[in-house]
Short mmCIF file of C-alpha atoms and ligand atoms in Angstrom, two decimals:
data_model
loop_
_atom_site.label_atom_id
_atom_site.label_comp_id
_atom_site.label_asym_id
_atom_site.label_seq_id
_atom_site.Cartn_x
_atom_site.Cartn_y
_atom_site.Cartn_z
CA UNK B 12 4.84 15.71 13.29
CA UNK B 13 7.75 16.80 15.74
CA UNK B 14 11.25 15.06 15.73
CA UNK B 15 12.75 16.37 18.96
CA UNK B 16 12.87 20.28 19.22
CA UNK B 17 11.35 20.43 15.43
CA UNK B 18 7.61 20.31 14.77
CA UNK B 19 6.65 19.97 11.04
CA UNK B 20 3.64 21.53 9.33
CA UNK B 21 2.03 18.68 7.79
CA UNK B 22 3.78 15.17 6.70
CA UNK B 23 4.84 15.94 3.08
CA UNK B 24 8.52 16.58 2.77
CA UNK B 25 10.46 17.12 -0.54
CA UNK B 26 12.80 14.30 -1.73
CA UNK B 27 16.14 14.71 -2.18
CA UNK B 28 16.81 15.48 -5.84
CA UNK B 29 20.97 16.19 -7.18
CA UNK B 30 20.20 19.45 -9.56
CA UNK B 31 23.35 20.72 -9.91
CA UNK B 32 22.45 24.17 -10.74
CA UNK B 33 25.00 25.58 -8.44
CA UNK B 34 28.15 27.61 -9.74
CA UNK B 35 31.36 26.80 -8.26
CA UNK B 36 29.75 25.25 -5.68
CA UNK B 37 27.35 28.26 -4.42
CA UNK B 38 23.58 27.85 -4.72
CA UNK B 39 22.94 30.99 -5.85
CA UNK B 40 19.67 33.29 -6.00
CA UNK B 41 17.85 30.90 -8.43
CA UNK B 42 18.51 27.60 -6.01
CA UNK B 43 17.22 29.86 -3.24
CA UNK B 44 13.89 30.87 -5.31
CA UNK B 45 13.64 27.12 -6.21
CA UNK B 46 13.52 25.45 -2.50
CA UNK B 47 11.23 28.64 -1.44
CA UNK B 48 8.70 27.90 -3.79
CA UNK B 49 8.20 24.39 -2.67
CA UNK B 50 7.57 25.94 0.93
CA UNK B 51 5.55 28.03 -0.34
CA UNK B 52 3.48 25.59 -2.22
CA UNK B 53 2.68 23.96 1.01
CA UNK B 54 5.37 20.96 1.23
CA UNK B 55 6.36 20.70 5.31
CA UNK B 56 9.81 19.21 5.31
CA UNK B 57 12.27 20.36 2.15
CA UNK B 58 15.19 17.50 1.85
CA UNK B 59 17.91 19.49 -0.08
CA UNK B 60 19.66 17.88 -3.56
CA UNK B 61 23.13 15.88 -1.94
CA UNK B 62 25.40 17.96 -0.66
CA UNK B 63 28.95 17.43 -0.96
CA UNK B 64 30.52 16.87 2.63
CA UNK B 65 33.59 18.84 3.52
CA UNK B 66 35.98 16.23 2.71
CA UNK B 67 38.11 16.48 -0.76
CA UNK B 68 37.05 12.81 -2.30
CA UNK B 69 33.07 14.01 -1.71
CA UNK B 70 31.67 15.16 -5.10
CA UNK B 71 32.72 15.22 -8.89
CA UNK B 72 31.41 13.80 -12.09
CA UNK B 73 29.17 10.71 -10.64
CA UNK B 74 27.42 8.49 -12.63
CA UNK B 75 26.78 11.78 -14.82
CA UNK B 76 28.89 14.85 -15.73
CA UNK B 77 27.66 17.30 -13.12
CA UNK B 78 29.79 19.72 -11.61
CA UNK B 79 27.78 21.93 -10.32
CA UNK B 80 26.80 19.87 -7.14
CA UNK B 81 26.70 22.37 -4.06
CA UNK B 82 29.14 22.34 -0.85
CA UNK B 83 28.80 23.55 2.49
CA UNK B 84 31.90 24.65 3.10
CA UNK B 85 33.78 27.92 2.29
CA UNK B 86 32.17 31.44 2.35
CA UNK B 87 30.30 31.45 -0.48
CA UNK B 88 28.49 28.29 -0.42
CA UNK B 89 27.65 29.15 3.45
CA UNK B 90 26.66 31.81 2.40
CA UNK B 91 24.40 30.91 -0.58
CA UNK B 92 22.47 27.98 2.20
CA UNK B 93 21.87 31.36 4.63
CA UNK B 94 19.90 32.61 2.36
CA UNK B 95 18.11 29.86 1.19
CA UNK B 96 17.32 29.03 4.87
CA UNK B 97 16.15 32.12 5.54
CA UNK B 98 13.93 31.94 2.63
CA UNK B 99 12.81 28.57 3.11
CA UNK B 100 11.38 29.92 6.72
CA UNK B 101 10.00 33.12 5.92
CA UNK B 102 7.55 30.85 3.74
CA UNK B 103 6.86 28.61 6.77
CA UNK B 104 8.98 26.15 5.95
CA UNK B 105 11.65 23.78 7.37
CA UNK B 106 14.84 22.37 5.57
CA UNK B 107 17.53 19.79 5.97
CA UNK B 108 20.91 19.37 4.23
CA UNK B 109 21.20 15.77 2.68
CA UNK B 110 24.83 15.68 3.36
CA UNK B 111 26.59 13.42 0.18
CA UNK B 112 29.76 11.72 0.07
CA UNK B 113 29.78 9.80 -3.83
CA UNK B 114 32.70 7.14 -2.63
CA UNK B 115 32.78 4.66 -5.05
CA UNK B 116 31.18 6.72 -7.93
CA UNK B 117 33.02 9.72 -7.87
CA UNK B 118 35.13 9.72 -11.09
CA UNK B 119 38.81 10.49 -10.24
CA UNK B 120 40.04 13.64 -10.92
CA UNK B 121 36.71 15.42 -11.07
CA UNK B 122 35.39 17.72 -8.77
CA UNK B 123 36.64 20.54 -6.95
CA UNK B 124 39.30 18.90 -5.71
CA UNK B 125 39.95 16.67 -8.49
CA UNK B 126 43.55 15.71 -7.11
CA UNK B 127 42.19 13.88 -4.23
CA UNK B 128 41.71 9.90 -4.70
CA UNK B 129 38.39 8.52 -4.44
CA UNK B 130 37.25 6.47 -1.71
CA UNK B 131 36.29 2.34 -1.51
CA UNK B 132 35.87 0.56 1.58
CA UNK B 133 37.51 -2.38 -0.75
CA UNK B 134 39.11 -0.83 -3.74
CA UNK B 135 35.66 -2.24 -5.36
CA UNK B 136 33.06 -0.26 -7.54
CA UNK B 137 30.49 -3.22 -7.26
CA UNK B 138 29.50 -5.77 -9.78
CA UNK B 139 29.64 -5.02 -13.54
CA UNK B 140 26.22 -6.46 -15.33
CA UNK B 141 24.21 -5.54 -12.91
CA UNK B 142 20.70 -4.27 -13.87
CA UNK B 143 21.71 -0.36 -13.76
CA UNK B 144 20.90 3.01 -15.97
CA UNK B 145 24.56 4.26 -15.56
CA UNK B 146 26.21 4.36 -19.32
CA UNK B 147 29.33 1.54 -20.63
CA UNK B 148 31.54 4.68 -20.72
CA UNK B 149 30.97 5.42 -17.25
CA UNK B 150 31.09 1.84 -16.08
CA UNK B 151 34.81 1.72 -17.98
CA UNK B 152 36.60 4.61 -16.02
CA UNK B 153 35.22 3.41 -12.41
CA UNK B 154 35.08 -0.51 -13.20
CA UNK B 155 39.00 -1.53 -12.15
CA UNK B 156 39.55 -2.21 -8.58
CA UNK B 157 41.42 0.45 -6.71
CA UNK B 158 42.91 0.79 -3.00
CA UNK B 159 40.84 0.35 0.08
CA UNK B 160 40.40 3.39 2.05
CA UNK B 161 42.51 3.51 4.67
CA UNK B 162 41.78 4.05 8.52
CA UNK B 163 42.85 7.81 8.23
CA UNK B 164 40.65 7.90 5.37
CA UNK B 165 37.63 6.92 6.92
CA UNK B 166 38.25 9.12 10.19
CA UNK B 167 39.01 12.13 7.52
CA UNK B 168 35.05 11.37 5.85
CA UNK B 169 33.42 11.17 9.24
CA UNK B 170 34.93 14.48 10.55
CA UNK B 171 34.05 15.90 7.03
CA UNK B 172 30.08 14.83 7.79
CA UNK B 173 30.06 16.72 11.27
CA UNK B 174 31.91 19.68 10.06
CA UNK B 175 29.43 19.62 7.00
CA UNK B 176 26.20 18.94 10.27
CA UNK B 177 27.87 22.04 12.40
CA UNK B 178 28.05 24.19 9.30
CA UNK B 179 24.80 23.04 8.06
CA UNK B 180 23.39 23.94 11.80
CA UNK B 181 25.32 27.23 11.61
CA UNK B 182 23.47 28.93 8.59
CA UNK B 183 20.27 27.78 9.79
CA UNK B 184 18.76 24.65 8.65
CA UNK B 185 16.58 22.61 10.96
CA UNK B 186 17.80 19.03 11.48
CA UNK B 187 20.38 16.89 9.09
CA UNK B 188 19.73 14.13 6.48
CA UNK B 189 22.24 11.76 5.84
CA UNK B 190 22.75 9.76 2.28
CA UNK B 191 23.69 6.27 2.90
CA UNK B 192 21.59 4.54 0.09
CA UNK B 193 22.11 4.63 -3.78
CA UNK B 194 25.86 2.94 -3.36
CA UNK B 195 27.41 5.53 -2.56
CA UNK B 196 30.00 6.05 0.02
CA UNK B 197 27.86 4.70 3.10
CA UNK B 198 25.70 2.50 1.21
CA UNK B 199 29.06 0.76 -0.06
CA UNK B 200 29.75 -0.09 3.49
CA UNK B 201 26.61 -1.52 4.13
CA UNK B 202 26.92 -4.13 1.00
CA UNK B 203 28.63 -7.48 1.02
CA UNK B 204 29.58 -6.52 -2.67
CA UNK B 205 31.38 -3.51 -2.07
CA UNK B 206 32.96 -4.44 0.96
CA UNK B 207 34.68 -7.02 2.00
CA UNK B 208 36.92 -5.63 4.74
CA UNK B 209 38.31 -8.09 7.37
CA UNK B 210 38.97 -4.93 10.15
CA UNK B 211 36.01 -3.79 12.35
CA UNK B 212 34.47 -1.50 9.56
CA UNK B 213 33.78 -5.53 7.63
CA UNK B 214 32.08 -8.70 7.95
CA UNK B 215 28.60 -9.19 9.33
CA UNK B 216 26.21 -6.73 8.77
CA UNK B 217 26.56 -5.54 12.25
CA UNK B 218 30.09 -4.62 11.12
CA UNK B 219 29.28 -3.49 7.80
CA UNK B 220 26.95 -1.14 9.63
CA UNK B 221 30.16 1.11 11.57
CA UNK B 222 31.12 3.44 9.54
CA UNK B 223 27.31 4.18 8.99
CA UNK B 224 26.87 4.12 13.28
CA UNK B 225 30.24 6.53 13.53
CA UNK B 226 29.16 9.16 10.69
CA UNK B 227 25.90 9.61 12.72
CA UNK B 228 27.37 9.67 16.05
CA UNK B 229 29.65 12.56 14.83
CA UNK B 230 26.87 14.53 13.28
CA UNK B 231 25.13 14.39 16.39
CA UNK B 232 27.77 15.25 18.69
CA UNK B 233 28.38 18.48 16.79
CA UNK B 234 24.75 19.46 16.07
CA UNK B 235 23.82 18.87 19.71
CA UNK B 236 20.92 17.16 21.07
CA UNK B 237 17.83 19.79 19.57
CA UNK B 238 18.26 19.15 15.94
CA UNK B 239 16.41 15.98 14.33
CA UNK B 240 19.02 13.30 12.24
CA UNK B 241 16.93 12.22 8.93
CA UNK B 242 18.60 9.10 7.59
CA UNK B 243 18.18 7.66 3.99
CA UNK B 244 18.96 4.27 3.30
CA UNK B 245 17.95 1.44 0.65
CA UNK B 246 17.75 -1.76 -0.89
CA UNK B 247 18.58 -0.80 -4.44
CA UNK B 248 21.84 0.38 -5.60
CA UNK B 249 22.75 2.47 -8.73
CA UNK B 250 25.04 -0.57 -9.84
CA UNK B 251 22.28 -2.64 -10.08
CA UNK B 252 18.81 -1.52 -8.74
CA UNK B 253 17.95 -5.43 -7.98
CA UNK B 254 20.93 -5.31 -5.41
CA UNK B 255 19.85 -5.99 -1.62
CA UNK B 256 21.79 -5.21 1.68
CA UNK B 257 19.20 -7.11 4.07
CA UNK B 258 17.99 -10.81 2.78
CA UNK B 259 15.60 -10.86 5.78
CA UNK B 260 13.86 -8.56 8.50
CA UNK B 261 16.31 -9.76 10.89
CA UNK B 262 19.09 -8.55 8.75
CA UNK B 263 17.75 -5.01 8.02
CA UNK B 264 16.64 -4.75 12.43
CA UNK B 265 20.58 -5.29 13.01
CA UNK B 266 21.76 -2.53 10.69
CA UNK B 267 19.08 0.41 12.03
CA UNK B 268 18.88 -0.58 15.29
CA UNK B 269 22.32 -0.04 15.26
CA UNK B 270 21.89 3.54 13.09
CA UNK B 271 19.29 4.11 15.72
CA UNK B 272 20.78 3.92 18.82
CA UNK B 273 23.89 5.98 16.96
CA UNK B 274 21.28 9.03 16.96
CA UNK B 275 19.17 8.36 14.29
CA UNK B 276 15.62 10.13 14.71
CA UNK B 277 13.87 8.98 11.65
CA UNK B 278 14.51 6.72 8.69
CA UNK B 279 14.03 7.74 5.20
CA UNK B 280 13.31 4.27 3.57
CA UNK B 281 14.52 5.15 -0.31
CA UNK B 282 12.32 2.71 -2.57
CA UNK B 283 10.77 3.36 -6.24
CA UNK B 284 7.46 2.29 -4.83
CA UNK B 285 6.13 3.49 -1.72
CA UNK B 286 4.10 0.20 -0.99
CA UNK B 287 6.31 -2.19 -2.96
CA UNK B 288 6.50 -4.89 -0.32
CA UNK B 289 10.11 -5.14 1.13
CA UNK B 290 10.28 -8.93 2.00
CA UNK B 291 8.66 -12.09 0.82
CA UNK B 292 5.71 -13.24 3.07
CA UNK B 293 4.26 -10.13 3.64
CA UNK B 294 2.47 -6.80 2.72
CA UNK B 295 4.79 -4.34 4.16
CA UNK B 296 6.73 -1.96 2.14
CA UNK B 297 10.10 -1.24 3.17
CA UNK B 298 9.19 2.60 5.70
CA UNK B 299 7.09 0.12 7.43
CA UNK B 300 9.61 -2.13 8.38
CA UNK B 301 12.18 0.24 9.31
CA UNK B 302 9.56 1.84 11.84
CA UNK B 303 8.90 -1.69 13.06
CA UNK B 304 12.13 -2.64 12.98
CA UNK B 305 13.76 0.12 14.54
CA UNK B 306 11.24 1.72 16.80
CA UNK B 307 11.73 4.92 14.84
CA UNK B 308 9.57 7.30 13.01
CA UNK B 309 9.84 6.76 9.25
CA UNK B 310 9.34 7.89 6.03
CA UNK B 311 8.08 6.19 2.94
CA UNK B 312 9.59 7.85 -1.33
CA UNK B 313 8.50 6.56 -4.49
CA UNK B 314 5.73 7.31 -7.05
CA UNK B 315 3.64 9.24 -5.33
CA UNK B 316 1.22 11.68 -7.17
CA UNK B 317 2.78 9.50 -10.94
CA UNK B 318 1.90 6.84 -13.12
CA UNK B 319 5.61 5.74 -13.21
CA UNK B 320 8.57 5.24 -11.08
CA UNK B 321 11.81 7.20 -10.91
CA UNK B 322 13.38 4.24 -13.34
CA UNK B 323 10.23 3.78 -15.60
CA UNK B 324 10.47 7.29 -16.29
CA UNK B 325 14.16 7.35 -17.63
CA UNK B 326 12.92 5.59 -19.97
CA UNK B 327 9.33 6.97 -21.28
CA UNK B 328 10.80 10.34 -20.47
CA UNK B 329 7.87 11.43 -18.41
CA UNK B 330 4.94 10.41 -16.05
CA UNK B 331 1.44 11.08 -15.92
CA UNK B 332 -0.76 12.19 -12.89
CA UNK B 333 -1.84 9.21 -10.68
CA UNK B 334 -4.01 9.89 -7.48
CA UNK B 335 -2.32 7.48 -5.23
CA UNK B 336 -1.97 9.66 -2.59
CA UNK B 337 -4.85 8.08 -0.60
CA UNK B 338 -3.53 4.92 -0.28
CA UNK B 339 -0.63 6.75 1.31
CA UNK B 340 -2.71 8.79 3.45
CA UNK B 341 -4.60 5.23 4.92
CA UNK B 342 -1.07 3.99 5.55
CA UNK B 343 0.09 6.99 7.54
CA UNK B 344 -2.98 7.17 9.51
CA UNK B 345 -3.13 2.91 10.55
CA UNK B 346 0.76 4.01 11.55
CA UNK B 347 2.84 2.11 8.94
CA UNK B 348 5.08 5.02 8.56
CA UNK B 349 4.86 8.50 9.30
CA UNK B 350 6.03 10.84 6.26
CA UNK B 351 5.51 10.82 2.56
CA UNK B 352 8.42 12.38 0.54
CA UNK B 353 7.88 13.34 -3.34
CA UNK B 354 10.82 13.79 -5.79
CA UNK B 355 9.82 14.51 -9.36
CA UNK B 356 6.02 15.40 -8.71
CA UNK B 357 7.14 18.23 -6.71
CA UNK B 358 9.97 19.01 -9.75
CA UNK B 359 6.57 18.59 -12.20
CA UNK B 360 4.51 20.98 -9.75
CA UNK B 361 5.72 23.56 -6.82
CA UNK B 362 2.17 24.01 -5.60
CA UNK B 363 1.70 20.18 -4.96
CA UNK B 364 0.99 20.13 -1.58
CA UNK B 365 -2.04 23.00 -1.86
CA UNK B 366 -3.38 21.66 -4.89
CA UNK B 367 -3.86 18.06 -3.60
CA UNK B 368 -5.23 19.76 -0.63
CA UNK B 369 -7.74 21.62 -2.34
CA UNK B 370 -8.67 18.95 -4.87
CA UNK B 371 -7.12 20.58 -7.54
CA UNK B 372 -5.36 18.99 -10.70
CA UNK B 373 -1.47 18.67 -10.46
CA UNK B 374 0.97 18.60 -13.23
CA UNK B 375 2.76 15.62 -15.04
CA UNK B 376 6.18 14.79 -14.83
CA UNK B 377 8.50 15.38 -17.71
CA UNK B 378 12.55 14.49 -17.77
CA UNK B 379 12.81 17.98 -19.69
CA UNK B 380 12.10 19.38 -16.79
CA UNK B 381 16.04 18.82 -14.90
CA UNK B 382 17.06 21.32 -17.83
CA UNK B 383 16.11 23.78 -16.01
CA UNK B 384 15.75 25.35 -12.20
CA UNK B 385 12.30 26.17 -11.92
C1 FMN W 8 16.58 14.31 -10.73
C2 FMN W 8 16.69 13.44 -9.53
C3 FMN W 8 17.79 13.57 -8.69
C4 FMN W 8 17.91 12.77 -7.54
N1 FMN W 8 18.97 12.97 -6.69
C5 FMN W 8 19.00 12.35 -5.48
C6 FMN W 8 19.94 12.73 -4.49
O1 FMN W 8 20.76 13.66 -4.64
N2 FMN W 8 19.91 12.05 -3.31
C7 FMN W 8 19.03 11.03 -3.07
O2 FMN W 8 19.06 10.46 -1.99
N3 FMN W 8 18.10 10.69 -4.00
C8 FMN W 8 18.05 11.34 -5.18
N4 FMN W 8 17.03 11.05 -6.07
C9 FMN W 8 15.97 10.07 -5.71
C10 FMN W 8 14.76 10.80 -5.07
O3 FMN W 8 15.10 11.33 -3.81
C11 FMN W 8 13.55 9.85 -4.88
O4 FMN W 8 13.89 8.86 -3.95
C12 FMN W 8 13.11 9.21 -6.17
O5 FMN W 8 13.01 10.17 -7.21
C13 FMN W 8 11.77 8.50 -6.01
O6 FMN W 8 10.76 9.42 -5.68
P1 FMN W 8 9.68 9.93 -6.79
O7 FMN W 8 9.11 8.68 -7.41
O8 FMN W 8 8.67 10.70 -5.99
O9 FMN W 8 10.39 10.77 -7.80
C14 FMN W 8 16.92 11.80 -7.24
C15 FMN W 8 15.81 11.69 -8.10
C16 FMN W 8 15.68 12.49 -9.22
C17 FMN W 8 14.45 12.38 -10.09
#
């Protein structure tokens, strides 16, 4: 697999998964041992946790009360990402920053810069009721309507994301993912709900997809035309996980195409299951119609290796082992997408990747697990 001056070991990459296991802001030695044992367990692409982006609104409590969400800014947080690069390749692997902005779910004054307001396209956190995991005392302290950002506000994010990409290029990762699914700062651009903006950055989805189509063209202007631009978006939102940005094919083609021609060089299509069809009136899952749709490479997330989805398994508390992985294999090789990425089964089991490889069992999933860094 090779996305411009990159070529990947195999087609397995590790989802992005928030840990926040990093003091201050600093992944330290055991965040390092924890992304270089999934390269050394054979997985070809490493997608970092989110990554705050080096504007002050970025990160703080979320939908949970983590503060201990990495940055990549300031010497010590470079410094912690050197060495986990350098890591990361000494075991043959290759790793991208997911680079994070929480927008409308950031609670104010949390964070490492709590004094700095939190950023809505509309003033709007999204529609209360929804069908959602996030708790009634979170919901009441982001719920009321605040300020839209303003047009210095958005300029300061995107800067923020290519400072964040030349950093991120600096200390030695290998291409950039961007986060614009979940709802969060992007994502909340992209949806009617959260914004209903009447200047460029609003209105059809064309509009809606701007801010989106500036972030990337920043990122690639300061990374330079070698490194690879992973970008994650989504159907589902964390205010309600039945929440759509695209009714139609049509709609979702105007909104990458538009990502795409930004600088985009593959799509990370962020579902629960990997071959949930995306649209009524057909079989494809959502990667597949971003690769149609956009003429990009792309890459399928959700279940893979499990019994149960990311959502199921808030509730059971775990997931068995499910050998599903050769339905993904068929899809990759008849071309419906190109890349497979695996969140908790790779949290469950480092060696993943050389197990499955070698027909050996892997290990279940348990929520207990995200105590720890291991
Ligand atoms: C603990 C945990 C943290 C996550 N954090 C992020 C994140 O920071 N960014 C993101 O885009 N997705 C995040 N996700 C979603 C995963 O990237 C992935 O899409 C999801 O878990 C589905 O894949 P899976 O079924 O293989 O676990 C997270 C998932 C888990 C389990």
């Amino acid at each position: 697999m090779t996305l411009r001056g990159l070529t990947l070991s195999n087609r397995l990459a590790m989802a992005p998964m928030t840990r926040s296991f990093s003091p201050a802001n600093a992944p330290d030695a055991a965040v390092v041992e924890y992304y270089r044992k999934r390269a050394e367990g054979g997985t070809g692409l490493i997608v970092t946790e989110g990554i705050g982006v080096d504007q002050p609104a970025a990160i703080g409590a979320g939908s949970g009360t983590e503060t201990h969400i990495p940055l990549l800014h300031g010497e010590a947080a470079l410094d912690g990402w050197r060495k986990v690069t350098d890591a990361v390749h000494k075991a043959g692997g290759k790793i991208f920053p997911q680079l994070w902005h929480q927008g409308v779910f950031r609670i104010d004054g949390t964070g490492p810069y709590p004094d700095a307001p939190s950023l809505r396209p509309s003033g709007l956190w999204g529609p209360d009721g929804g069908f959602s995991t996030v708790t009634r005392d979170y919901i009441a302290r982001v719920i009321e309507p605040t300020r839209p950002m303003t047009e210095e506000e958005i300029a300061d994010v995107v800067h923020g994301f290519a400072r964040s990409a030349r950093n991120a290029r600096d200390v030695g990762f290998d291409g950039i993912a961007i986060h614009g699914a979940s709802g969060y700062l992007i994502d909340s651009f992209f949806w009617s709900e959260t914004n209903r903006r009447t200047d460029r950055y609003g209105g059809d989805m064309a509009a809606r997809a701007t801010f989106g189509a500036e972030i990337v063209r920043a990122v690639r202007e300061a990374v330079g035309e070698d490194m690879p631009i992973l970008f994650r978006f989504g159907q589902w939102k964390q205010q309600d996980f039945n929440a759509r940005i695209a009714e139609t094919p049509d709609e979702l083609g105007v909104l990458l195409r538009a990502l795409a021609e930004a600088g985009v060089d593959m799509f990370d299509a962020s579902t629960l299951y990997f071959s949930a069809p995306a649209f009524t009136g057909s079989d494809l899952p959502l990667a597949a119609w971003a690769k149609k749709l956009s003429g990009k490479p792309s890459m399928a997330v959700g279940g893979v290796g499990l019994s149960e989805n990311l959502f199921a398994s808030f509730e059971t508390g775990g997931a068995a082992v499910e050998n599903n992985f050769y339905d993904v294999a068929t899809r990759i090789e008849r071309g419906e997408f190109d890349m497979i990425a695996l969140g908790r089964a790779l949290i469950a089991d480092w060696e993943w990747p050389k197990k499955v490889a070698k027909g050996e069992a892997t290990m279940p999933y348990s929520r207990a697990m995200l105590d720890t860094l291991q």
